[in-house]
Short mmCIF file of C-alpha atoms in Angstrom, two decimals:
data_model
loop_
_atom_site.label_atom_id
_atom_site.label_comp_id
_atom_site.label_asym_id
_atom_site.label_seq_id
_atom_site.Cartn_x
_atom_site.Cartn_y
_atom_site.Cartn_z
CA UNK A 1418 0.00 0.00 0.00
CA UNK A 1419 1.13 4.03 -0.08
CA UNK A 1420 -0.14 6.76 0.35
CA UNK A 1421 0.52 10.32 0.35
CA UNK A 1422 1.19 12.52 3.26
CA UNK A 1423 0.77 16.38 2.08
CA UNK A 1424 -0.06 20.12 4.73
CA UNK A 1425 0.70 23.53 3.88
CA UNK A 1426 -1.00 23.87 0.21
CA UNK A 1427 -2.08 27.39 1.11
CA UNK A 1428 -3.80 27.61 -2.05
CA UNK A 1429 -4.15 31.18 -4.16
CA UNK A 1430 -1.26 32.60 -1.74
CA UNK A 1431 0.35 34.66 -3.05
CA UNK A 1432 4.58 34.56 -3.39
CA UNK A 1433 6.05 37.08 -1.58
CA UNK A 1434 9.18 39.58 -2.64
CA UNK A 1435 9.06 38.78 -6.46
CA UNK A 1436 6.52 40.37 -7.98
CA UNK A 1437 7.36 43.95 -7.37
CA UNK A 1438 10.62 42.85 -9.56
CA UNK A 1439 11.01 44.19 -13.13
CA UNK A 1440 11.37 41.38 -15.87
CA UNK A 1441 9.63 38.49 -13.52
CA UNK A 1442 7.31 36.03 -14.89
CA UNK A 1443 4.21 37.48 -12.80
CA UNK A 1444 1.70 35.26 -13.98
CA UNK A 1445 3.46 31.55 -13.25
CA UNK A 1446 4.09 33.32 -10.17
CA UNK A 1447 0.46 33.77 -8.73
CA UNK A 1448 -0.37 30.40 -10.20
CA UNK A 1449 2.86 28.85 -8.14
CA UNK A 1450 0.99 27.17 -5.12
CA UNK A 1451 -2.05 25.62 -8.34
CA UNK A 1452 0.81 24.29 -9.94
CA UNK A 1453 2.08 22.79 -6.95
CA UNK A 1454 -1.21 21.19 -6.40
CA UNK A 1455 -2.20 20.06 -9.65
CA UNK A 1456 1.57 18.26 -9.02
CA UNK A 1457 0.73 16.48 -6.41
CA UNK A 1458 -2.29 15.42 -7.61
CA UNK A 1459 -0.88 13.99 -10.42
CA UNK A 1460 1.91 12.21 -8.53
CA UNK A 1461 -1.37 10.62 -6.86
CA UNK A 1462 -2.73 9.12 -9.79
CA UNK A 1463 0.83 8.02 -11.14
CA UNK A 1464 1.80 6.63 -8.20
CA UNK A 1465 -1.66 4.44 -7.61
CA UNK A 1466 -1.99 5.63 -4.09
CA UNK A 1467 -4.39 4.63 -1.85
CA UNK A 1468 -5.35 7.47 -0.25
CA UNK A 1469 -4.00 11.47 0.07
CA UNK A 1470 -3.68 12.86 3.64
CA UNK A 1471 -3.45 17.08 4.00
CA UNK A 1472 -2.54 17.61 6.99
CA UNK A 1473 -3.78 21.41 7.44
CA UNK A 1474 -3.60 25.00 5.99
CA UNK A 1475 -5.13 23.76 2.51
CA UNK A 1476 -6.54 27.37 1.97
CA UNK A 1477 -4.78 30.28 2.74
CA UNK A 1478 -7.57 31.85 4.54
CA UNK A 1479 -11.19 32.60 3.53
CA UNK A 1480 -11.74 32.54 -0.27
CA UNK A 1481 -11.44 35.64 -2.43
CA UNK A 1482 -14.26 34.51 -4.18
CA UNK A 1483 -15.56 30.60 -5.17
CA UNK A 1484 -13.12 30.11 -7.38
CA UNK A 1485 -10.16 28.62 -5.09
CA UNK A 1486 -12.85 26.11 -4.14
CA UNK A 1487 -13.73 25.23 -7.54
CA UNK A 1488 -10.33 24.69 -8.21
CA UNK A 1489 -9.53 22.43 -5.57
CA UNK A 1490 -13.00 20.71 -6.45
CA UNK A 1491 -12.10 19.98 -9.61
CA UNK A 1492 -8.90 18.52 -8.91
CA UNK A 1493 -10.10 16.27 -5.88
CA UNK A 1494 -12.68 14.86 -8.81
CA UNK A 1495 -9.41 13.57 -10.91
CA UNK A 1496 -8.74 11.63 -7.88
CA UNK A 1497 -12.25 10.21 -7.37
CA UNK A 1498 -12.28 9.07 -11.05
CA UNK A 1499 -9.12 7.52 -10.24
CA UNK A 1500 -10.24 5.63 -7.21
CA UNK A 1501 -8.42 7.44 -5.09
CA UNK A 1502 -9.70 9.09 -1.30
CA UNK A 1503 -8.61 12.22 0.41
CA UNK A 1504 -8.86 12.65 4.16
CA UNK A 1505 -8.33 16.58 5.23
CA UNK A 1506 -7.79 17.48 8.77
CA UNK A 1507 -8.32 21.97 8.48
CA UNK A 1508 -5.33 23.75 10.24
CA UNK A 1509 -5.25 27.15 11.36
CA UNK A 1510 -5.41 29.19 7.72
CA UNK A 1511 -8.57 27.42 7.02
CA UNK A 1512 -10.31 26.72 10.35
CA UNK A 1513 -14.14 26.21 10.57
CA UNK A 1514 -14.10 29.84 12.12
CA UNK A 1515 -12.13 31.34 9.07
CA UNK A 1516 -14.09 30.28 6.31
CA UNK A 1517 -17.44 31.92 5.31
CA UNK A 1518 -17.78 30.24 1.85
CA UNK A 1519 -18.41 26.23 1.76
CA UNK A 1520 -19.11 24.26 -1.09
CA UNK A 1521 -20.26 20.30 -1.12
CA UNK A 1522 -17.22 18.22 -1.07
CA UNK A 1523 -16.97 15.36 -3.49
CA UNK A 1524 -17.75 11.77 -2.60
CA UNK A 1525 -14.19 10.85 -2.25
CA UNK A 1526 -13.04 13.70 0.03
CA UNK A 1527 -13.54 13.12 4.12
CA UNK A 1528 -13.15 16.66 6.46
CA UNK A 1529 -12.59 15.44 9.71
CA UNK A 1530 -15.01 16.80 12.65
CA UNK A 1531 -13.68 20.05 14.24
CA UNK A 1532 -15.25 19.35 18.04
CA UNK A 1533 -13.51 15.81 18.73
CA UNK A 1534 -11.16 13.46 17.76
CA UNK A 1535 -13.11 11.09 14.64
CA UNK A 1536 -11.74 7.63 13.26
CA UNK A 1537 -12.16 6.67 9.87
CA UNK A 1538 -12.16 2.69 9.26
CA UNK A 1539 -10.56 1.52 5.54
CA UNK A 1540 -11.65 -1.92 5.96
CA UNK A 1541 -10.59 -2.93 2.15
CA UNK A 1542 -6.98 -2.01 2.92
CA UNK A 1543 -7.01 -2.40 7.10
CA UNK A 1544 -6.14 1.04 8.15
CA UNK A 1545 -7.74 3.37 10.72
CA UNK A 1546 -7.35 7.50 10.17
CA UNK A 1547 -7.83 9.49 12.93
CA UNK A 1548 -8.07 12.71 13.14
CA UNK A 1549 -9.72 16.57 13.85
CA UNK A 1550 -9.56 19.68 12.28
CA UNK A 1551 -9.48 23.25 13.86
CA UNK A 1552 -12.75 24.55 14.88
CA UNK A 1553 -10.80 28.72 15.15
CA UNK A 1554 -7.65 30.08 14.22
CA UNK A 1555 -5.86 29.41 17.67
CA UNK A 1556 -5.78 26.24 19.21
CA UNK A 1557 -3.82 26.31 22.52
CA UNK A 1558 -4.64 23.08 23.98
CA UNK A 1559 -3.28 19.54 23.03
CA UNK A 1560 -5.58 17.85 21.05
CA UNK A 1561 -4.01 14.45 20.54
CA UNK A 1562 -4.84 13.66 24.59
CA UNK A 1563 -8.46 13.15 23.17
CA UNK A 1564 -7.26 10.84 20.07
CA UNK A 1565 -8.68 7.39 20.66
CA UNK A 1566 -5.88 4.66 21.39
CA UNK A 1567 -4.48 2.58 18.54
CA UNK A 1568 -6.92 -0.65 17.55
CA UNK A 1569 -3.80 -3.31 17.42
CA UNK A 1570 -5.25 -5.38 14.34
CA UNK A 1571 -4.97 -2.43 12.26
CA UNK A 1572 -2.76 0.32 10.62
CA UNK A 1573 -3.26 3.22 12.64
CA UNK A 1574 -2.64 6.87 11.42
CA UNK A 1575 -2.95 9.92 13.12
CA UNK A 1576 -3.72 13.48 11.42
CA UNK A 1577 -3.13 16.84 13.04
CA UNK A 1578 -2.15 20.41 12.72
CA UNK A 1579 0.21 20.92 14.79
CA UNK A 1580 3.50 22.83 16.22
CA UNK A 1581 4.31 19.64 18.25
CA UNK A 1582 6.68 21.31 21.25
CA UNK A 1583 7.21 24.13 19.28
CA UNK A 1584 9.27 25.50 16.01
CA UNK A 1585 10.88 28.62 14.99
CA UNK A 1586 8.73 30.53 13.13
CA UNK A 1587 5.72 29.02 14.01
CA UNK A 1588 2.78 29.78 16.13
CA UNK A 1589 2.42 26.77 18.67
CA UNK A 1590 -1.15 26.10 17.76
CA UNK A 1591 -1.87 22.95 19.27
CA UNK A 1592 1.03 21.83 20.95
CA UNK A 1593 1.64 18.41 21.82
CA UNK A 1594 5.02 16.01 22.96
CA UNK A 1595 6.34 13.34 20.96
CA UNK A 1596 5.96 11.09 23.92
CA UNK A 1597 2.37 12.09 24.10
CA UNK A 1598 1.79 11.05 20.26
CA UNK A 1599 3.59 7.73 21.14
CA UNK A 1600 1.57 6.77 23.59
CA UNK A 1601 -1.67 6.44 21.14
CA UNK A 1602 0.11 3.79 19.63
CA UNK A 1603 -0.24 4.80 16.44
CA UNK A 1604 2.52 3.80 13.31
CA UNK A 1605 2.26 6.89 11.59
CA UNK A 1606 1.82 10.74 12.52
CA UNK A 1607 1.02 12.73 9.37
CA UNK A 1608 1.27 16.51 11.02
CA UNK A 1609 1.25 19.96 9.36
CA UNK A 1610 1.39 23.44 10.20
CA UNK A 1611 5.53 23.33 9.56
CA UNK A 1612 7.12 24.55 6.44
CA UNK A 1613 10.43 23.14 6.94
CA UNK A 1614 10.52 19.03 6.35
CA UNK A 1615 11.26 17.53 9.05
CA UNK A 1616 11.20 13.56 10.28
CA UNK A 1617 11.15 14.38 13.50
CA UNK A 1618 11.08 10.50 14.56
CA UNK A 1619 10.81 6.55 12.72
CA UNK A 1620 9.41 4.43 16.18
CA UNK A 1621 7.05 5.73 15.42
CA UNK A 1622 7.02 7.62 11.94
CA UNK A 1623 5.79 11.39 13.15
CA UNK A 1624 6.53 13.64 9.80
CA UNK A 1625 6.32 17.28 9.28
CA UNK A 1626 5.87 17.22 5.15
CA UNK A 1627 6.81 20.79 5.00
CA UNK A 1628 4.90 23.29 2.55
CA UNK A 1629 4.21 22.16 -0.79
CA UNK A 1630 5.44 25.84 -2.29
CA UNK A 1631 8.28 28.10 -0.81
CA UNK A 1632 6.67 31.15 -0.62
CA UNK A 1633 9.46 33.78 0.27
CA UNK A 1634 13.19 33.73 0.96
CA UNK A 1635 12.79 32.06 3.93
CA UNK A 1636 11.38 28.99 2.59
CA UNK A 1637 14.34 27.82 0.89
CA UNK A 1638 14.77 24.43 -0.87
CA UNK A 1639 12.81 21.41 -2.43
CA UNK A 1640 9.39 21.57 -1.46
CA UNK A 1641 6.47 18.82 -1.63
CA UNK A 1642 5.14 15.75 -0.47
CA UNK A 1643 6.32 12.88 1.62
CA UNK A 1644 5.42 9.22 -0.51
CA UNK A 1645 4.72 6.70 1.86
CA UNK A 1646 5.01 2.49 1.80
CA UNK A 1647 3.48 0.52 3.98
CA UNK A 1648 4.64 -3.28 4.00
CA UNK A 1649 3.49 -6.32 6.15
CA UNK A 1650 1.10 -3.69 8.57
CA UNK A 1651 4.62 -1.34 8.84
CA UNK A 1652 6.15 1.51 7.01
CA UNK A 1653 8.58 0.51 4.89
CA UNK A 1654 10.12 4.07 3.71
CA UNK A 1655 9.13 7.67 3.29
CA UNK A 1656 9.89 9.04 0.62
CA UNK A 1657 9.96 13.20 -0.27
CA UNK A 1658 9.10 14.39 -3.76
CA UNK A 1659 9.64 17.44 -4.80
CA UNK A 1660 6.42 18.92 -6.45
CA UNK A 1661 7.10 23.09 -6.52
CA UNK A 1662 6.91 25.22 -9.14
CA UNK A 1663 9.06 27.99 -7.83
CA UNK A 1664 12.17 27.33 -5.79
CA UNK A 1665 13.39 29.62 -3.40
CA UNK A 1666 17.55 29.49 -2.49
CA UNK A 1667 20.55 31.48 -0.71
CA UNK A 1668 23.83 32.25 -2.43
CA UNK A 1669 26.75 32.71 0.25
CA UNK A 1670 29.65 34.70 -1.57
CA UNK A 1671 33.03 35.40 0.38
CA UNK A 1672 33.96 38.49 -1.71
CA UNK A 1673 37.57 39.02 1.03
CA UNK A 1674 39.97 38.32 -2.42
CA UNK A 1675 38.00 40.40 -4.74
CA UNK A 1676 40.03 43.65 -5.60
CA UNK A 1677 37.43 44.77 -8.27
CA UNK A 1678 33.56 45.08 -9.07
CA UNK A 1679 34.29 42.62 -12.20
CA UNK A 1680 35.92 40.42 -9.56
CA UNK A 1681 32.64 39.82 -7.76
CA UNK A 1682 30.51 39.34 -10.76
CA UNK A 1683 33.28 36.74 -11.84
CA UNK A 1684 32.63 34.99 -8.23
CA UNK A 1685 28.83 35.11 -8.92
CA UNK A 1686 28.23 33.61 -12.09
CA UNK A 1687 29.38 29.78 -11.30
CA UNK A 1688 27.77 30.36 -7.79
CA UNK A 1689 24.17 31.36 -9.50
CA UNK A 1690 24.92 28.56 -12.69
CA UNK A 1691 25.20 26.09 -9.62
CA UNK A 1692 21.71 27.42 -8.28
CA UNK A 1693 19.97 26.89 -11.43
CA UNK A 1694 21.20 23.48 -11.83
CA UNK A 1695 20.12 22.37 -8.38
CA UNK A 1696 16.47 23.73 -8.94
CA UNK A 1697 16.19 21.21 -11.89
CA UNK A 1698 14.40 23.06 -14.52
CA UNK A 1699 12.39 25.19 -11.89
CA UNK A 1700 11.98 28.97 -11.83
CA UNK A 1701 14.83 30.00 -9.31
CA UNK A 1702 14.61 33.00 -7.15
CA UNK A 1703 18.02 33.83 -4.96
CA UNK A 1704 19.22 35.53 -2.38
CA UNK A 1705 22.89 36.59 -2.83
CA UNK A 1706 24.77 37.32 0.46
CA UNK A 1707 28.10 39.07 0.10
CA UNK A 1708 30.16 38.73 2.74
CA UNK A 1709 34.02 38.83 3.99
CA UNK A 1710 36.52 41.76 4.65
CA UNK A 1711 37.29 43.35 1.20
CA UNK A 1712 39.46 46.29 0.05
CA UNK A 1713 36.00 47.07 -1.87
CA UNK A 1714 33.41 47.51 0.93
CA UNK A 1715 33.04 50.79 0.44
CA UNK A 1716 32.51 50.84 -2.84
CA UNK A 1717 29.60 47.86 -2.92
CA UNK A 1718 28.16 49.99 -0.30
CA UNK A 1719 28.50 53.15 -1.98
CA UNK A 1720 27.56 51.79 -5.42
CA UNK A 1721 24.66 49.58 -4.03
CA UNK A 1722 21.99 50.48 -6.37
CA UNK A 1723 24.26 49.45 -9.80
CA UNK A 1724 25.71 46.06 -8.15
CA UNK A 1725 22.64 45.39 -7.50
CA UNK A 1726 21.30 45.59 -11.76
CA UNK A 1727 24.85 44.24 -12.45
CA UNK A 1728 24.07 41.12 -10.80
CA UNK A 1729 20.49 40.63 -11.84
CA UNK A 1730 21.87 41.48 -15.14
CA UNK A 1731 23.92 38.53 -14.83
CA UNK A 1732 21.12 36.26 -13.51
CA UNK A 1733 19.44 37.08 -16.85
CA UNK A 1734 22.35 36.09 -19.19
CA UNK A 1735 23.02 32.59 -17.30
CA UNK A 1736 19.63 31.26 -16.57
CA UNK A 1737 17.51 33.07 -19.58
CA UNK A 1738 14.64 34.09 -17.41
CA UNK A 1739 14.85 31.64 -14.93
CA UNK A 1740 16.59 32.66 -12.64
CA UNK A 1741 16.47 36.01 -10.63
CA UNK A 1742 18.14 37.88 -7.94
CA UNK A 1743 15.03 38.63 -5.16
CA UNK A 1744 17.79 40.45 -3.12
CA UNK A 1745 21.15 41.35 -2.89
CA UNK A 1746 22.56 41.18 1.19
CA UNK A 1747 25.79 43.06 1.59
CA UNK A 1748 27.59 42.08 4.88
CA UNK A 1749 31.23 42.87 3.74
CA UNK A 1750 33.47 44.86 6.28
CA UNK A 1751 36.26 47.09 5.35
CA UNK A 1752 39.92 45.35 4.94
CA UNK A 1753 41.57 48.38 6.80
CA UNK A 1754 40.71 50.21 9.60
CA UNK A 1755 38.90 53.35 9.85
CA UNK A 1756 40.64 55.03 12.13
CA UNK A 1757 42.43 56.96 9.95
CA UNK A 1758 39.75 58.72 8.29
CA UNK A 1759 38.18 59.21 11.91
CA UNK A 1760 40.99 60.96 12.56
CA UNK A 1761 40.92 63.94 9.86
CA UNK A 1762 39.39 67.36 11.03
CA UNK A 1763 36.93 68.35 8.33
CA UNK A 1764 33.18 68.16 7.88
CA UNK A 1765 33.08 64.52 6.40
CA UNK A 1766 35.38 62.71 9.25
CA UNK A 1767 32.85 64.46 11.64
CA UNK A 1768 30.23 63.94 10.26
CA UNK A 1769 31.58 59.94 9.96
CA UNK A 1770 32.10 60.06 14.17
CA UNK A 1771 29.25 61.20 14.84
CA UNK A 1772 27.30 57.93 12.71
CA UNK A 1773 29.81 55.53 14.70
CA UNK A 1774 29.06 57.60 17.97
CA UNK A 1775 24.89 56.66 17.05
CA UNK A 1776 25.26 53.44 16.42
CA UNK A 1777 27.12 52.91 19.66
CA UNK A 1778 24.50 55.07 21.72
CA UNK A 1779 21.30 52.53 21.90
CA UNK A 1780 19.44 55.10 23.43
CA UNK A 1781 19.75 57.90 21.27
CA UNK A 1782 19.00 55.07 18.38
CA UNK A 1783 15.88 54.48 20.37
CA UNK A 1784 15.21 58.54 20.10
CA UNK A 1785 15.62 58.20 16.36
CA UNK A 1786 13.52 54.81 16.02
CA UNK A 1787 10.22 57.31 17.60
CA UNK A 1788 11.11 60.37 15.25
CA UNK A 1789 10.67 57.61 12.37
CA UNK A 1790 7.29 55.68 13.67
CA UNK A 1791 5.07 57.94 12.20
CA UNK A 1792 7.06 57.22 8.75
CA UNK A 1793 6.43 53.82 9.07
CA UNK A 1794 2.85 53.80 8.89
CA UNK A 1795 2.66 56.51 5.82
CA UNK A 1796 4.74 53.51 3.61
CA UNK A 1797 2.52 51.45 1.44
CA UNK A 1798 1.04 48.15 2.87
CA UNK A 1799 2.95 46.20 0.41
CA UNK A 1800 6.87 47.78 1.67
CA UNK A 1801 5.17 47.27 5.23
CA UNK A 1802 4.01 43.39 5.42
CA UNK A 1803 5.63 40.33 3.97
CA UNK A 1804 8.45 38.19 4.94
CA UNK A 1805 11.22 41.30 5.07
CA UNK A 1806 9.18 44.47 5.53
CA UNK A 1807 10.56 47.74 5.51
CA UNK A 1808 10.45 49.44 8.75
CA UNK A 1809 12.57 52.92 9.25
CA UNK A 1810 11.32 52.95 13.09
CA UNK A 1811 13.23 49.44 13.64
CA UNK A 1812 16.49 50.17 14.93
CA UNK A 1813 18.39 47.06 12.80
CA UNK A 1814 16.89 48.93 10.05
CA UNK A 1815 18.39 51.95 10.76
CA UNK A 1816 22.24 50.53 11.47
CA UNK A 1817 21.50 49.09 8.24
CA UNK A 1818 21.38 52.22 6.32
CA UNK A 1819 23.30 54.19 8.83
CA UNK A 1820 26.43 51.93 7.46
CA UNK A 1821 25.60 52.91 4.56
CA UNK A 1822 26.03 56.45 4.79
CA UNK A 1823 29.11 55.61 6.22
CA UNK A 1824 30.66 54.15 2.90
CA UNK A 1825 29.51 56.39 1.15
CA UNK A 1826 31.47 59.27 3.79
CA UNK A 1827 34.36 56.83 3.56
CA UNK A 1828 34.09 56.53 -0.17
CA UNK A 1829 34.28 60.02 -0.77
CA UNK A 1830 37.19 60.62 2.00
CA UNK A 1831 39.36 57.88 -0.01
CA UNK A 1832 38.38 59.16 -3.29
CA UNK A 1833 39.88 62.72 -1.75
CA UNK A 1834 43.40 61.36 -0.56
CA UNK A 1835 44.07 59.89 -3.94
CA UNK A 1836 43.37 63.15 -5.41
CA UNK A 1837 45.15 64.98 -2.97
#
């Protein structure tokens, strides 16, 4: 037997940090987390599975209008002509309390009851779901103390949304223990509500799946499914496949040897030809993270805004479109100390002392954080939310750009000794 353990669809979300960037493919962007879908339903049907477990957060929230249900409708009904049935446990996104638009499942599809633990018999193929969906958003208390105990003559499976005991980045809806899932008895734990993949333990199998589609930066990597085989009343392997459409990666350059702008760019292009070839055919969006001392800090710093169309310039020539840069971290020091130009008298070395002497005061950076707040809230929604939103109140924000003006100072005070 196998089966497919899937959580995190969040259909119709949208992917964040790429679509206010010229030249991308906006369209297979917004259809990103469909594609995804219509992947794994197809891996389904090719596969002969059993049965598909989704484990949570199949919606994104409350539908736009019907037509993320009639989607997911219509590709539920491939896998009912196909034999195939779907057991859905709701997680937090799409909660009973969330959604105000319903429409009737097909005949194959089973929602599991929101106010107590359910069990769902297979007798054909021996195996015993269990399971219970979220009745609201937050769920503080431990659900799986209320799952029924294992029934020994069968293959027992638990479903839940969950944060288990807890993961970064992750609201700890329904927390639970691992001991506390073993003690049901179960063979299998199919839980969601985690982005990252994670088998967090094989006696018994408890799986986080991860998210079927990176969304942002920070969901890096292959994303998809976990393919399960069951053999003699045990699993036998899990297996992840990789169903995205968009893959989301990190490019760590040491720039410390580079001497030149063309130096960099020279570093870059293997590093981003490497990216492409580990997305395998997949849209690729990086972020590129320059770091080490370098005899050129000042001038990345200084020169931000062209490095920055250099290298996506670059991304264009080597991947054709697939590839792009999302966003270009600079975390390069200087190679030589500053001390000399701190010790000039003249407007620019003063004006330099008096950015280290901020950044070294946190309360007068707390001062300057308040003077900003009512910035903050006059920058479009879109700069504010998201995975890295723009913030001029937030005192990292401000170091950030604060070093900044300091290359560009130190820029200008090298660019006057050579003259001089």
């Amino acid at each position: 037997m196998k089966f497919i353990h899937s959580a995190d669809v969040h259909l119709d979300s949208p992917l964040r940090g790429l679509e206010r960037y010229e030249g991308a493919p906006v369209d297979a962007i917004r259809g990103a987390s469909r594609r995804a879908f219509q992947n794994l339903i197809q891996l389904a049907i090719d596969e002969e599975v059993a049965f598909v477990l989704l484990a949570g957060d199949l919606f994104d929230g409350d539908w736009r209008d019907y037509n993320t249900g009639l989607f997911f409708i219509r590709q539920i009904a491939r896998l009912h002509d196909a034999g195939i049935r779907v057991f859905f446990a709701a997680g937090n996104h799409d909660a009973a309390s969330q959604m105000t638009k319903t429409l009737r499942p097909p005949p194959n599809l089973h929602l599991f009851a929101t106010r107590a633990a359910e069990s769902v018999l297979l007798e054909d193929l021996g195996v015993l779901i269990h399971g219970q969906g979220f009745a609201s958003r937050a769920v503080t208390e431990d659900l799986t103390a209320r799952y029924p105990l294992a029934d020994p003559a069968l293959f027992n499976i638990g479903l839940l949304h969950t944060a288990l005991d807890g993961r970064s980045g992750h609201e700890t809806y329904a927390p639970c223990t691992l001991d506390g899932l073993r003690s049901r008895g179960y063979h299998y734990w199919a839980l969601g509500h985690v982005h990252r993949r994670e088998i967090v333990a094989e006696d018994p199998w408890v799986v986080f799946p991860g998210n079927l589609q990176g969304r942002h930066a920070r969901e890096t990597g292959a994303k998809g499914c976990s393919l399960v085989r069951v053999e003699a009343g045990q699993v036998a392997s899990v297996e992840h496949r990789a169903l995205d459409l968009v893959r989301w990666s990190r490019c760590e350059l040491d720039v410390s040897e580079a001497q030149t702008l063309d130096e960099v760019y020279d570093l870059l292009m293997p590093a981003l030809a490497d990216v492409l070839h580990a997305a395998e055919g997949r849209l690729v969006a990086v972020r590129v993270r320059l770091h080490g001392a370098c005899s050129i800090h000042r001038q990345l710093r200084a020169e931000r805004e062209r490095v920055i169309n250099e290298c996506r310039s670059l991304a264009q020539t080597i991947g054709s479109g697939a590839i792009w840069i999302e966003r270009l971290v600079l975390e390069t020091r200087p190679s030589v100390s500053e001390a000399s130009a701190l010790a000039r008298d003249d407007a620019f070395s003063g004006l330099l002392r008096s950015i280290r002497d901020l950044e070294l005061d946190s309360d007068r950076l707390a001062m300057l954080a308040e003077d900003f707040a009512d910035l903050s809230t006059k920058l479009p929604i879109e700069l504010r939310s998201g995975p890295d939103p723009i913030d001029p109140s937030a005192p990292e924000q401000i170091c950030a750009r604060l070093e900044d003006a300091k290359a560009l100072l130190l820029e200008r005070l090298l660019r006057e000794g050579h003259q001089q």
